[in-house]
Amino acid sequence: MSNPHIVVVRGDGIGPEITGAVLKILHANQTPIEYTELEIGERAYLKGYPTGIPPDTWEIIRAHRVMLKGPITTPQGGGYKSVNVTLRKSLGLYANVRQCRAFAPYVTSLHPTMDVVILRENEEDLYAGIEYRQSQQVVLGLKVVTRPGTESIIRYAFEYARAYGRKKLTCMTKDNIMKMTDGLFHRVFEEVAQEYPDLKTDHMIIDIGAARLAAQPEMLDMIVTLNLYGDILSDIAAQVAGSIGLAGSANVGNDAAMFEAVHGSAPDIADRDIANPSGLLNAAIQMLVHIGLSDDARRIQNAWLKTLEDGIHTLDMYREGISARLVGTRGFADAIIERLGQQPDQLESITYRAGGIHIKPRPLKPQKQALVGADIFLVWDELDRDPQILGKKLDSLDTGPLKFQLMTNRGVKVYPDEGGESVRADMWRCRYLGDEIKYDDILRLLAQINQAGIQVNQVQNLYTFDGERGYSLGQGE
Ligand code: NAD
């Protein structure tokens, strides 16, 4: 049988140095893999590919479906899309797995017994990247949370917990505020938890959850959360465990996977032979298990743990009195290579189990979806933005079966009653509701508003599902 074939991207900043170190260790171990290198990232951006991924590389990525990737610099602004986000979405890599573990006493840690796995939804949420400038003063971003996307990551988290003998899964959301989006995530978590009575579960609001993770991570075992929260939490966790340079990350889908370090391209320390290659090495270890090379993964991991125990440390881990020798990126790789075949004395190796978690969201019982109104977003910047003047103008229109309920500015009710002292922007949301309305009724209303000389720039239909309200109430409604 031929060796597994993967794709390697060296990346930007410290990427080429740490990838070089990891490949050297894989070679020295005589790991039976083949690889093709692709140039993705900063240089591709500068050649004019806004995604950082030249189109002809997709065929190779899709053919091999497993990637080891160094960190990539996303140029600021200018319409550049993040390579990571593009790869995750294009390859359906819905689960991001990050194990953040302390290696005390060999690597100083604020929390010497910490060992937390963070599972982050990887494709949706504010990372959907749907943003608009609505007016002179207002920009909007859409937070996208779907049931299949949510169910996939939550089922993956429960399956992972079982496969790796984890005891407790904590869901973190902000559903006290975002009742629809984060509320769906929490609800699906509670539903799926019923199928896993062997696992302890709980839910924390993300702000207190993040505080706990920073102050008492020993209380946490596994966390499942939405994309943005997961991004922030996993950096906190990697840092308090010891160093941002240690943790690896697996981006997993049903048919493809991408393995990378948690940290970025660290341009501040690039080309100085001081970066810690451990994050990418740990990602490579996860990758070897994924492609069925668990023995190689264990051998390399043991050599790495032994190197830590022997006090051979890169600058980010080095502490006077604890470390024995300060090494650079290359020296650290050489020290690991010298220890291939050795076992650590104290640190326990992590048993990674071969992938094989395939998730299929369950079909849903169809619900009755009924149109009950519309939120019409208007741009209006006249007469000191007095909502009473705009409101009365709208009141004078023939709205058919729809009834003008209220107007909000930045989510706060400003008409018919005045709502507090809050600053007002030039975009107004007007809520219309009615019984048994048709889409034509909304179109007629839009025509009326347009004829009155008021600019409509977004319409959001309002629905109920089996009679349950499918939209949030305005502040003060
Ligand atoms: P960063 O993670 O690159 O660096 C943060 C800090 O940690 C820096 O002080 C850096 O020197 C240090 N650090 C990071 N990795 C280290 C290592 N292996 N060894 C020792 N020290 C290390 O974060 P940033 O500075 O916010 O981002 C830099 C660039 O990386 C940005 O362009 C960003 O878009 C990109 N980025 C890429 C990825 C990825 O490819 N997965 C992830 C995050 C950020």
Short mmCIF file of C-alpha atoms and ligand atoms in Angstrom, two decimals:
data_model
loop_
_atom_site.label_atom_id
_atom_site.label_comp_id
_atom_site.label_asym_id
_atom_site.label_seq_id
_atom_site.Cartn_x
_atom_site.Cartn_y
_atom_site.Cartn_z
CA MET A 1 0.00 0.00 0.00
CA SER A 2 1.33 3.48 -0.82
CA ASN A 3 2.16 5.93 1.95
CA PRO A 4 -0.42 8.56 2.89
CA HIS A 5 0.03 11.73 0.85
CA ILE A 6 -0.54 15.11 2.46
CA VAL A 7 -0.25 18.76 1.49
CA VAL A 8 2.24 21.00 3.32
CA VAL A 9 2.04 24.79 3.43
CA ARG A 10 5.01 26.48 5.10
CA GLY A 11 3.17 29.75 5.70
CA ASP A 12 4.47 33.21 6.55
CA GLY A 13 6.46 34.94 9.32
CA ILE A 14 7.82 32.16 11.54
CA GLY A 15 5.90 29.61 9.41
CA PRO A 16 8.85 28.45 7.22
CA GLU A 17 11.12 28.05 10.29
CA ILE A 18 8.70 26.01 12.40
CA THR A 19 7.47 23.98 9.40
CA GLY A 20 11.10 23.24 8.49
CA ALA A 21 11.72 22.04 12.06
CA VAL A 22 8.62 19.81 12.05
CA LEU A 23 9.43 18.29 8.65
CA LYS A 24 12.99 17.58 9.82
CA ILE A 25 11.60 15.68 12.84
CA LEU A 26 9.15 13.73 10.62
CA HIS A 27 12.00 12.79 8.26
CA ALA A 28 14.33 11.77 11.09
CA ASN A 29 11.57 9.54 12.44
CA GLN A 30 11.29 7.97 8.96
CA THR A 31 7.57 8.69 9.06
CA PRO A 32 6.01 6.95 6.07
CA ILE A 33 4.28 9.90 4.41
CA GLU A 34 4.60 11.67 1.07
CA TYR A 35 3.84 15.34 0.69
CA THR A 36 3.31 18.06 -1.88
CA GLU A 37 4.19 21.63 -0.94
CA LEU A 38 1.87 24.46 -1.92
CA GLU A 39 2.44 28.18 -1.83
CA ILE A 40 -0.56 29.65 -0.07
CA GLY A 41 -0.70 32.87 1.93
CA GLU A 42 1.06 36.21 1.86
CA ARG A 43 2.92 35.68 -1.43
CA ALA A 44 -0.25 34.49 -3.17
CA TYR A 45 -2.09 37.57 -1.84
CA LEU A 46 0.64 39.80 -3.21
CA LYS A 47 0.43 38.05 -6.59
CA GLY A 48 -3.19 39.23 -6.73
CA TYR A 49 -5.20 36.28 -5.35
CA PRO A 50 -7.54 37.91 -2.79
CA THR A 51 -8.17 34.59 -0.99
CA GLY A 52 -4.42 33.87 -0.68
CA ILE A 53 -5.07 30.55 -2.46
CA PRO A 54 -4.12 30.36 -6.16
CA PRO A 55 -6.99 28.62 -8.06
CA ASP A 56 -4.78 25.84 -9.47
CA THR A 57 -3.87 24.66 -5.95
CA TRP A 58 -7.44 23.61 -5.15
CA GLU A 59 -7.21 20.48 -7.26
CA ILE A 60 -4.19 19.29 -5.25
CA ILE A 61 -5.81 20.20 -1.92
CA ARG A 62 -9.00 18.36 -2.87
CA ALA A 63 -7.07 15.31 -4.12
CA HIS A 64 -5.15 14.79 -0.86
CA ARG A 65 -7.63 16.25 1.67
CA VAL A 66 -5.15 16.43 4.57
CA MET A 67 -3.04 19.52 5.14
CA LEU A 68 -0.29 20.52 7.55
CA LYS A 69 -0.20 24.28 7.50
CA GLY A 70 2.16 26.86 8.95
CA PRO A 71 0.60 30.13 10.15
CA ILE A 72 -0.36 32.67 7.51
CA THR A 73 -0.31 36.45 7.63
CA THR A 74 -3.59 38.02 6.54
CA PRO A 75 -2.83 41.50 5.15
CA GLN A 76 -4.97 44.12 6.94
CA GLY A 77 -7.99 45.55 5.08
CA GLY A 78 -8.04 45.83 1.29
CA GLY A 79 -10.58 43.07 0.60
CA TYR A 80 -8.22 40.21 1.49
CA LYS A 81 -10.00 37.09 2.73
CA SER A 82 -8.45 34.96 5.46
CA VAL A 83 -6.91 31.78 4.02
CA ASN A 84 -7.89 29.89 7.15
CA VAL A 85 -11.52 30.88 6.95
CA THR A 86 -11.62 30.05 3.21
CA LEU A 87 -10.05 26.61 3.72
CA ARG A 88 -12.33 25.76 6.63
CA LYS A 89 -15.44 26.70 4.71
CA SER A 90 -14.46 25.28 1.33
CA LEU A 91 -13.46 21.91 2.78
CA GLY A 92 -16.34 21.73 5.27
CA LEU A 93 -14.00 21.65 8.29
CA TYR A 94 -16.75 22.27 10.81
CA ALA A 95 -14.90 21.25 13.99
CA ASN A 96 -11.86 22.91 15.46
CA VAL A 97 -10.20 20.91 18.23
CA ARG A 98 -7.62 22.52 20.51
CA GLN A 99 -6.14 20.77 23.48
CA CYS A 100 -4.62 23.19 25.98
CA ARG A 101 -2.58 21.36 28.54
CA ALA A 102 0.05 22.40 31.10
CA PHE A 103 3.44 20.68 31.09
CA ALA A 104 4.42 21.65 34.64
CA PRO A 105 6.83 21.60 36.33
CA TYR A 106 8.94 21.57 33.15
CA VAL A 107 7.14 24.48 31.51
CA THR A 108 6.01 27.11 34.01
CA SER A 109 2.25 27.37 34.11
CA LEU A 110 -0.16 29.44 36.16
CA HIS A 111 -2.29 26.28 36.30
CA PRO A 112 -0.04 23.24 36.52
CA THR A 113 -2.82 20.63 36.31
CA MET A 114 -4.78 22.27 33.52
CA ASP A 115 -5.92 20.03 30.65
CA VAL A 116 -8.81 21.48 28.66
CA VAL A 117 -10.03 20.59 25.18
CA ILE A 118 -11.84 23.38 23.33
CA LEU A 119 -14.15 22.46 20.49
CA ARG A 120 -15.04 25.43 18.38
CA GLU A 121 -17.61 25.66 15.60
CA ASN A 122 -15.51 26.56 12.60
CA GLU A 123 -17.64 27.80 9.71
CA GLU A 124 -20.46 30.04 10.93
CA ASP A 125 -21.20 32.81 13.43
CA LEU A 126 -19.69 36.24 12.74
CA TYR A 127 -17.03 34.47 10.64
CA ALA A 128 -19.61 34.08 7.89
CA GLY A 129 -18.09 37.42 6.85
CA ILE A 130 -21.39 38.97 5.75
CA GLU A 131 -21.01 42.67 6.43
CA TYR A 132 -22.60 45.76 4.92
CA ARG A 133 -22.29 49.48 5.14
CA GLN A 134 -25.91 50.55 5.39
CA SER A 135 -25.65 54.32 5.54
CA GLN A 136 -23.24 57.15 6.31
CA GLN A 137 -23.17 56.05 9.92
CA VAL A 138 -24.07 52.40 10.17
CA VAL A 139 -22.33 49.12 9.32
CA LEU A 140 -23.93 45.75 9.98
CA GLY A 141 -22.48 42.25 10.31
CA LEU A 142 -24.60 39.12 10.22
CA LYS A 143 -24.21 36.47 12.86
CA VAL A 144 -25.16 33.24 11.12
CA VAL A 145 -26.03 30.21 13.26
CA THR A 146 -27.67 27.23 11.55
CA ARG A 147 -29.16 24.10 13.05
CA PRO A 148 -27.11 21.68 10.90
CA GLY A 149 -23.88 23.60 11.61
CA THR A 150 -24.62 23.72 15.33
CA GLU A 151 -25.72 20.11 15.53
CA SER A 152 -22.56 18.95 13.71
CA ILE A 153 -20.15 20.58 16.16
CA ILE A 154 -22.18 19.60 19.20
CA ARG A 155 -22.48 15.96 18.15
CA TYR A 156 -18.77 15.97 17.30
CA ALA A 157 -18.01 17.29 20.80
CA PHE A 158 -20.04 14.54 22.50
CA GLU A 159 -18.49 11.83 20.31
CA TYR A 160 -15.02 13.23 20.96
CA ALA A 161 -15.66 13.26 24.72
CA ARG A 162 -16.62 9.59 24.60
CA ALA A 163 -13.74 8.59 22.31
CA TYR A 164 -11.15 10.29 24.53
CA GLY A 165 -12.63 9.34 27.89
CA ARG A 166 -13.46 12.91 28.86
CA LYS A 167 -15.89 13.38 31.75
CA LYS A 168 -17.60 16.72 31.36
CA LEU A 169 -18.66 18.91 28.47
CA THR A 170 -19.40 22.60 29.11
CA CYS A 171 -21.31 24.62 26.53
CA MET A 172 -20.54 28.36 26.52
CA THR A 173 -22.82 30.94 24.88
CA LYS A 174 -24.21 34.42 25.47
CA ASP A 175 -27.86 33.37 25.14
CA ASN A 176 -29.01 35.73 27.88
CA ILE A 177 -28.49 38.48 25.26
CA MET A 178 -28.51 36.69 21.86
CA LYS A 179 -31.59 34.61 22.47
CA MET A 180 -32.11 33.49 18.89
CA THR A 181 -28.55 32.74 17.66
CA ASP A 182 -26.75 31.67 20.84
CA GLY A 183 -30.11 30.40 22.10
CA LEU A 184 -30.24 27.87 19.23
CA PHE A 185 -26.71 26.67 20.05
CA HIS A 186 -27.61 26.16 23.71
CA ARG A 187 -30.91 24.46 22.87
CA VAL A 188 -29.32 21.98 20.47
CA PHE A 189 -26.67 21.24 23.14
CA GLU A 190 -29.41 20.40 25.67
CA GLU A 191 -31.22 18.21 23.11
CA VAL A 192 -28.14 16.23 22.06
CA ALA A 193 -27.00 15.86 25.70
CA GLN A 194 -30.07 13.64 26.30
CA GLU A 195 -28.44 11.02 24.05
CA TYR A 196 -25.23 10.96 26.14
CA PRO A 197 -26.33 10.31 29.74
CA ASP A 198 -22.85 8.94 30.56
CA LEU A 199 -21.32 12.43 30.22
CA LYS A 200 -21.71 15.32 32.67
CA THR A 201 -22.80 18.53 30.99
CA ASP A 202 -23.35 22.13 31.97
CA HIS A 203 -23.74 25.57 30.42
CA MET A 204 -21.95 28.82 31.24
CA ILE A 205 -22.45 32.32 29.96
CA ILE A 206 -19.34 33.04 27.92
CA ASP A 207 -18.08 35.98 29.99
CA ILE A 208 -17.99 34.12 33.29
CA GLY A 209 -16.83 31.02 31.41
CA ALA A 210 -13.83 32.91 30.02
CA ALA A 211 -13.05 34.27 33.49
CA ARG A 212 -13.15 30.72 34.90
CA LEU A 213 -10.94 29.45 32.12
CA ALA A 214 -8.34 32.09 32.97
CA ALA A 215 -8.58 31.73 36.76
CA GLN A 216 -9.62 28.12 37.48
CA PRO A 217 -9.17 26.02 34.32
CA GLU A 218 -8.82 22.89 36.49
CA MET A 219 -12.62 23.05 36.87
CA LEU A 220 -13.09 22.60 33.13
CA ASP A 221 -12.62 19.46 31.07
CA MET A 222 -14.08 20.11 27.59
CA ILE A 223 -15.72 23.22 26.18
CA VAL A 224 -17.93 23.46 23.09
CA THR A 225 -18.76 26.91 21.80
CA LEU A 226 -19.45 29.17 18.82
CA ASN A 227 -16.76 30.29 16.40
CA LEU A 228 -15.75 33.72 17.74
CA TYR A 229 -15.91 32.76 21.43
CA GLY A 230 -13.91 29.62 20.67
CA ASP A 231 -11.21 31.65 18.95
CA ILE A 232 -10.78 33.92 21.96
CA LEU A 233 -11.07 31.15 24.55
CA SER A 234 -8.46 28.94 22.91
CA ASP A 235 -5.85 31.72 22.88
CA ILE A 236 -6.54 32.41 26.57
CA ALA A 237 -6.30 28.70 27.33
CA ALA A 238 -3.06 28.21 25.35
CA GLN A 239 -1.47 31.20 27.08
CA VAL A 240 -2.44 30.29 30.65
CA ALA A 241 -1.39 26.67 30.06
CA GLY A 242 2.19 27.82 29.50
CA SER A 243 2.86 29.39 26.12
CA ILE A 244 0.91 30.28 23.01
CA GLY A 245 3.69 28.40 21.19
CA LEU A 246 2.67 24.96 22.54
CA ALA A 247 -0.85 24.14 21.39
CA GLY A 248 -1.80 22.47 18.13
CA SER A 249 -5.14 22.66 16.44
CA ALA A 250 -7.08 20.25 14.24
CA ASN A 251 -9.72 21.48 11.79
CA VAL A 252 -11.82 18.47 10.99
CA GLY A 253 -14.63 17.76 8.54
CA ASN A 254 -16.22 14.53 7.39
CA ASP A 255 -13.95 14.27 4.32
CA ALA A 256 -10.93 16.51 4.94
CA ALA A 257 -8.75 17.88 7.74
CA MET A 258 -6.24 20.65 8.26
CA PHE A 259 -3.70 20.76 11.09
CA GLU A 260 -1.98 23.92 12.32
CA ALA A 261 -0.59 25.67 15.39
CA VAL A 262 -2.96 27.78 17.52
CA HIS A 263 -0.71 30.83 17.22
CA GLY A 264 -0.24 33.12 14.22
CA SER A 265 2.74 33.99 12.03
CA ALA A 266 4.47 36.06 14.78
CA PRO A 267 6.19 38.51 12.40
CA ASP A 268 7.84 40.15 15.45
CA ILE A 269 10.13 37.14 15.89
CA ALA A 270 10.38 35.85 12.30
CA ASP A 271 13.77 34.80 10.82
CA ARG A 272 15.50 34.89 14.21
CA ASP A 273 15.56 31.16 14.96
CA ILE A 274 13.75 31.72 18.27
CA ALA A 275 10.17 30.53 17.54
CA ASN A 276 8.85 27.48 19.35
CA PRO A 277 7.84 24.82 16.80
CA SER A 278 5.84 22.81 19.40
CA GLY A 279 2.40 24.09 18.37
CA LEU A 280 2.85 22.90 14.79
CA LEU A 281 4.54 19.71 15.97
CA ASN A 282 1.56 18.90 18.18
CA ALA A 283 -0.71 19.58 15.21
CA ALA A 284 1.43 17.19 13.12
CA ILE A 285 1.10 14.55 15.86
CA GLN A 286 -2.70 14.87 15.68
CA MET A 287 -2.44 14.62 11.89
CA LEU A 288 -0.41 11.41 12.02
CA VAL A 289 -3.12 9.81 14.15
CA HIS A 290 -5.75 11.06 11.73
CA ILE A 291 -4.03 9.33 8.80
CA GLY A 292 -3.53 6.11 10.73
CA LEU A 293 0.10 6.52 11.89
CA SER A 294 -0.54 6.39 15.65
CA ASP A 295 2.76 4.64 16.47
CA ASP A 296 4.77 7.38 14.74
CA ALA A 297 2.66 10.00 16.51
CA ARG A 298 3.41 8.45 19.90
CA ARG A 299 7.16 8.11 19.21
CA ILE A 300 7.47 11.76 18.21
CA GLN A 301 5.30 12.93 21.08
CA ASN A 302 7.37 10.99 23.61
CA ALA A 303 10.61 12.48 22.24
CA TRP A 304 9.08 15.95 22.48
CA LEU A 305 7.91 15.39 26.08
CA LYS A 306 11.36 14.06 27.01
CA THR A 307 12.94 17.20 25.52
CA LEU A 308 10.68 19.37 27.69
CA GLU A 309 11.53 17.27 30.76
CA ASP A 310 15.27 17.60 30.03
CA GLY A 311 14.82 21.38 30.27
CA ILE A 312 15.74 22.07 26.65
CA HIS A 313 13.55 25.03 25.97
CA THR A 314 12.94 27.76 23.42
CA LEU A 315 12.84 31.37 24.62
CA ASP A 316 9.06 31.47 25.26
CA MET A 317 9.37 28.49 27.67
CA TYR A 318 12.78 29.27 29.14
CA ARG A 319 12.91 30.06 32.89
CA GLU A 320 16.11 30.48 34.89
CA GLY A 321 16.29 27.73 37.53
CA ILE A 322 13.83 25.45 35.70
CA SER A 323 15.25 25.22 32.19
CA ALA A 324 18.63 23.58 31.55
CA ARG A 325 19.47 24.94 28.10
CA LEU A 326 18.13 27.72 25.88
CA VAL A 327 17.84 26.63 22.26
CA GLY A 328 16.56 28.12 19.03
CA THR A 329 13.99 26.61 16.68
CA ARG A 330 16.58 24.43 14.94
CA GLY A 331 18.33 23.39 18.16
CA PHE A 332 14.98 22.37 19.66
CA ALA A 333 14.17 20.19 16.63
CA ASP A 334 17.62 18.57 16.88
CA ALA A 335 17.09 17.86 20.59
CA ILE A 336 13.80 16.11 19.80
CA ILE A 337 15.46 14.09 17.04
CA GLU A 338 18.19 12.95 19.47
CA ARG A 339 15.44 11.65 21.79
CA LEU A 340 13.38 9.71 19.24
CA GLY A 341 12.78 6.30 20.78
CA GLN A 342 13.03 7.61 24.39
CA GLN A 343 10.15 7.79 26.87
CA PRO A 344 9.31 10.74 29.12
CA ASP A 345 9.83 10.09 32.85
CA GLN A 346 6.95 12.10 34.28
CA LEU A 347 4.80 13.72 31.62
CA GLU A 348 2.06 11.50 30.33
CA SER A 349 1.68 11.22 26.59
CA ILE A 350 -1.74 12.04 25.25
CA THR A 351 -3.42 9.12 23.58
CA TYR A 352 -4.86 10.43 20.37
CA ARG A 353 -7.34 8.09 18.78
CA ALA A 354 -7.76 7.70 15.07
CA GLY A 355 -10.33 10.09 13.55
CA GLY A 356 -13.41 8.22 12.47
CA ILE A 357 -15.94 10.61 13.98
CA HIS A 358 -18.50 11.09 11.23
CA ILE A 359 -21.42 13.30 12.01
CA LYS A 360 -24.70 13.62 10.20
CA PRO A 361 -27.28 16.06 11.52
CA ARG A 362 -30.68 14.44 12.09
CA PRO A 363 -33.61 15.43 9.84
CA LEU A 364 -35.99 17.85 11.48
CA LYS A 365 -39.76 17.57 11.78
CA PRO A 366 -41.13 20.21 9.35
CA GLN A 367 -42.68 23.21 11.08
CA LYS A 368 -45.41 25.57 9.92
CA GLN A 369 -43.74 28.82 8.89
CA ALA A 370 -46.13 31.79 8.79
CA LEU A 371 -45.36 35.31 7.57
CA VAL A 372 -46.49 37.79 10.26
CA GLY A 373 -44.76 41.02 9.32
CA ALA A 374 -41.57 42.79 8.35
CA ASP A 375 -38.81 44.91 9.85
CA ILE A 376 -38.08 47.67 7.36
CA PHE A 377 -34.77 49.47 7.77
CA LEU A 378 -34.83 53.08 6.63
CA VAL A 379 -32.11 55.64 6.19
CA TRP A 380 -33.21 59.09 7.33
CA ASP A 381 -30.94 61.87 8.47
CA GLU A 382 -33.15 64.97 8.53
CA LEU A 383 -34.48 67.39 11.15
CA ASP A 384 -32.06 66.48 13.97
CA ARG A 385 -33.08 62.88 13.54
CA ASP A 386 -36.27 63.50 15.57
CA PRO A 387 -38.06 60.12 15.60
CA GLN A 388 -41.43 61.81 16.21
CA ILE A 389 -41.25 63.50 12.79
CA LEU A 390 -40.28 60.29 10.93
CA GLY A 391 -42.78 58.25 12.96
CA LYS A 392 -45.70 60.59 12.15
CA LYS A 393 -44.75 60.55 8.48
CA LEU A 394 -44.92 56.74 8.52
CA ASP A 395 -48.18 56.82 10.52
CA SER A 396 -49.82 58.76 7.70
CA LEU A 397 -49.23 55.97 5.15
CA ASP A 398 -51.82 53.38 4.12
CA THR A 399 -50.25 50.19 5.50
CA GLY A 400 -53.03 47.76 4.47
CA PRO A 401 -53.31 44.76 6.81
CA LEU A 402 -49.93 45.58 8.37
CA LYS A 403 -49.83 47.66 11.53
CA PHE A 404 -46.93 49.97 12.36
CA GLN A 405 -45.80 48.71 15.78
CA LEU A 406 -42.70 50.61 16.68
CA MET A 407 -39.49 52.15 15.48
CA THR A 408 -36.08 51.47 17.00
CA ASN A 409 -32.70 53.11 16.60
CA ARG A 410 -29.65 50.96 17.45
CA GLY A 411 -32.13 48.42 18.86
CA VAL A 412 -33.81 50.87 21.30
CA LYS A 413 -37.46 51.86 20.92
CA VAL A 414 -37.82 55.53 19.90
CA TYR A 415 -41.42 55.65 18.58
CA PRO A 416 -44.29 55.87 19.43
CA ASP A 417 -42.76 56.67 22.85
CA GLU A 418 -39.37 58.25 23.27
CA GLY A 419 -36.81 55.76 24.52
CA GLY A 420 -34.16 57.29 26.77
CA GLU A 421 -31.23 59.51 26.00
CA SER A 422 -29.33 57.17 23.72
CA VAL A 423 -27.38 58.54 20.73
CA ARG A 424 -29.26 58.17 17.42
CA ALA A 425 -27.74 57.04 14.16
CA ASP A 426 -29.17 57.60 10.67
CA MET A 427 -30.71 54.11 10.28
CA TRP A 428 -34.15 53.28 11.66
CA ARG A 429 -35.85 49.93 12.03
CA CYS A 430 -39.63 50.02 11.63
CA ARG A 431 -41.62 46.98 12.71
CA TYR A 432 -44.90 46.11 10.97
CA LEU A 433 -47.05 43.17 12.06
CA GLY A 434 -50.34 41.73 10.82
CA ASP A 435 -52.54 38.62 10.77
CA GLU A 436 -52.52 36.34 7.73
CA ILE A 437 -50.54 38.74 5.63
CA LYS A 438 -49.07 38.02 2.22
CA TYR A 439 -45.73 39.04 0.78
CA ASP A 440 -47.64 41.37 -1.58
CA ASP A 441 -48.75 43.38 1.45
CA ILE A 442 -45.11 44.03 2.33
CA LEU A 443 -44.31 45.01 -1.27
CA ARG A 444 -47.23 47.48 -1.31
CA LEU A 445 -46.00 48.98 1.96
CA LEU A 446 -42.47 49.33 0.58
CA ALA A 447 -43.84 51.16 -2.47
CA GLN A 448 -45.72 53.57 -0.15
CA ILE A 449 -42.59 54.33 1.88
CA ASN A 450 -40.58 54.81 -1.29
CA GLN A 451 -43.18 57.19 -2.72
CA ALA A 452 -43.06 59.21 0.50
CA GLY A 453 -39.39 59.89 -0.35
CA ILE A 454 -37.90 57.78 2.45
CA GLN A 455 -34.98 55.49 1.60
CA VAL A 456 -35.58 51.81 2.31
CA ASN A 457 -32.36 49.83 2.47
CA GLN A 458 -33.19 46.51 4.04
CA VAL A 459 -36.24 44.37 4.66
CA GLN A 460 -36.36 41.46 7.03
CA ASN A 461 -39.48 39.33 6.92
CA LEU A 462 -40.87 38.24 10.30
CA TYR A 463 -42.15 34.69 10.75
CA THR A 464 -43.59 32.40 13.36
CA PHE A 465 -42.71 28.68 13.39
CA ASP A 466 -45.52 26.46 14.71
CA GLY A 467 -46.80 29.65 16.30
CA GLU A 468 -43.52 30.45 18.07
CA ARG A 469 -42.05 33.91 17.44
CA GLY A 470 -39.05 33.75 15.10
CA TYR A 471 -37.61 37.21 15.79
CA SER A 472 -36.33 39.08 18.81
CA LEU A 473 -38.29 41.84 20.51
CA GLY A 474 -36.98 45.38 20.31
CA GLN A 475 -35.61 46.97 23.49
CA GLY A 476 -38.72 48.43 25.14
CA GLU A 477 -41.21 46.57 22.87
P1 NAD B 1 0.64 35.64 16.88
O1 NAD B 1 0.07 34.39 17.47
O2 NAD B 1 1.35 35.51 15.60
O3 NAD B 1 1.64 36.28 17.96
C1 NAD B 1 1.25 36.68 19.26
C2 NAD B 1 2.47 36.72 20.19
O4 NAD B 1 2.88 35.38 20.50
C3 NAD B 1 3.68 37.41 19.57
O5 NAD B 1 4.36 38.12 20.58
C4 NAD B 1 4.54 36.26 19.08
O6 NAD B 1 5.93 36.56 19.07
C5 NAD B 1 4.23 35.16 20.10
N1 NAD B 1 4.33 33.83 19.47
C6 NAD B 1 3.44 33.30 18.58
N2 NAD B 1 3.84 32.09 18.19
C7 NAD B 1 4.99 31.84 18.83
C8 NAD B 1 5.90 30.74 18.82
N3 NAD B 1 5.67 29.65 18.06
N4 NAD B 1 6.99 30.82 19.61
C9 NAD B 1 7.23 31.88 20.37
N5 NAD B 1 6.41 32.97 20.43
C10 NAD B 1 5.30 32.94 19.66
O7 NAD B 1 -0.55 36.67 16.77
P2 NAD B 1 -0.64 38.09 16.02
O8 NAD B 1 0.65 38.83 16.21
O9 NAD B 1 -1.90 38.68 16.48
O10 NAD B 1 -0.82 37.75 14.49
C11 NAD B 1 0.22 37.79 13.53
C12 NAD B 1 -0.31 37.36 12.18
O11 NAD B 1 -0.72 35.98 12.24
C13 NAD B 1 -1.54 38.13 11.68
O12 NAD B 1 -1.37 38.42 10.31
C14 NAD B 1 -2.69 37.16 11.84
O13 NAD B 1 -3.69 37.37 10.88
C15 NAD B 1 -1.99 35.85 11.63
N6 NAD B 1 -2.66 34.68 12.27
C16 NAD B 1 -2.65 33.52 11.57
C17 NAD B 1 -3.21 32.39 12.14
C18 NAD B 1 -3.17 31.11 11.35
O14 NAD B 1 -2.59 31.05 10.28
N7 NAD B 1 -3.81 30.06 11.84
C19 NAD B 1 -3.75 32.43 13.42
C20 NAD B 1 -3.71 33.64 14.14
C21 NAD B 1 -3.16 34.77 13.54
#
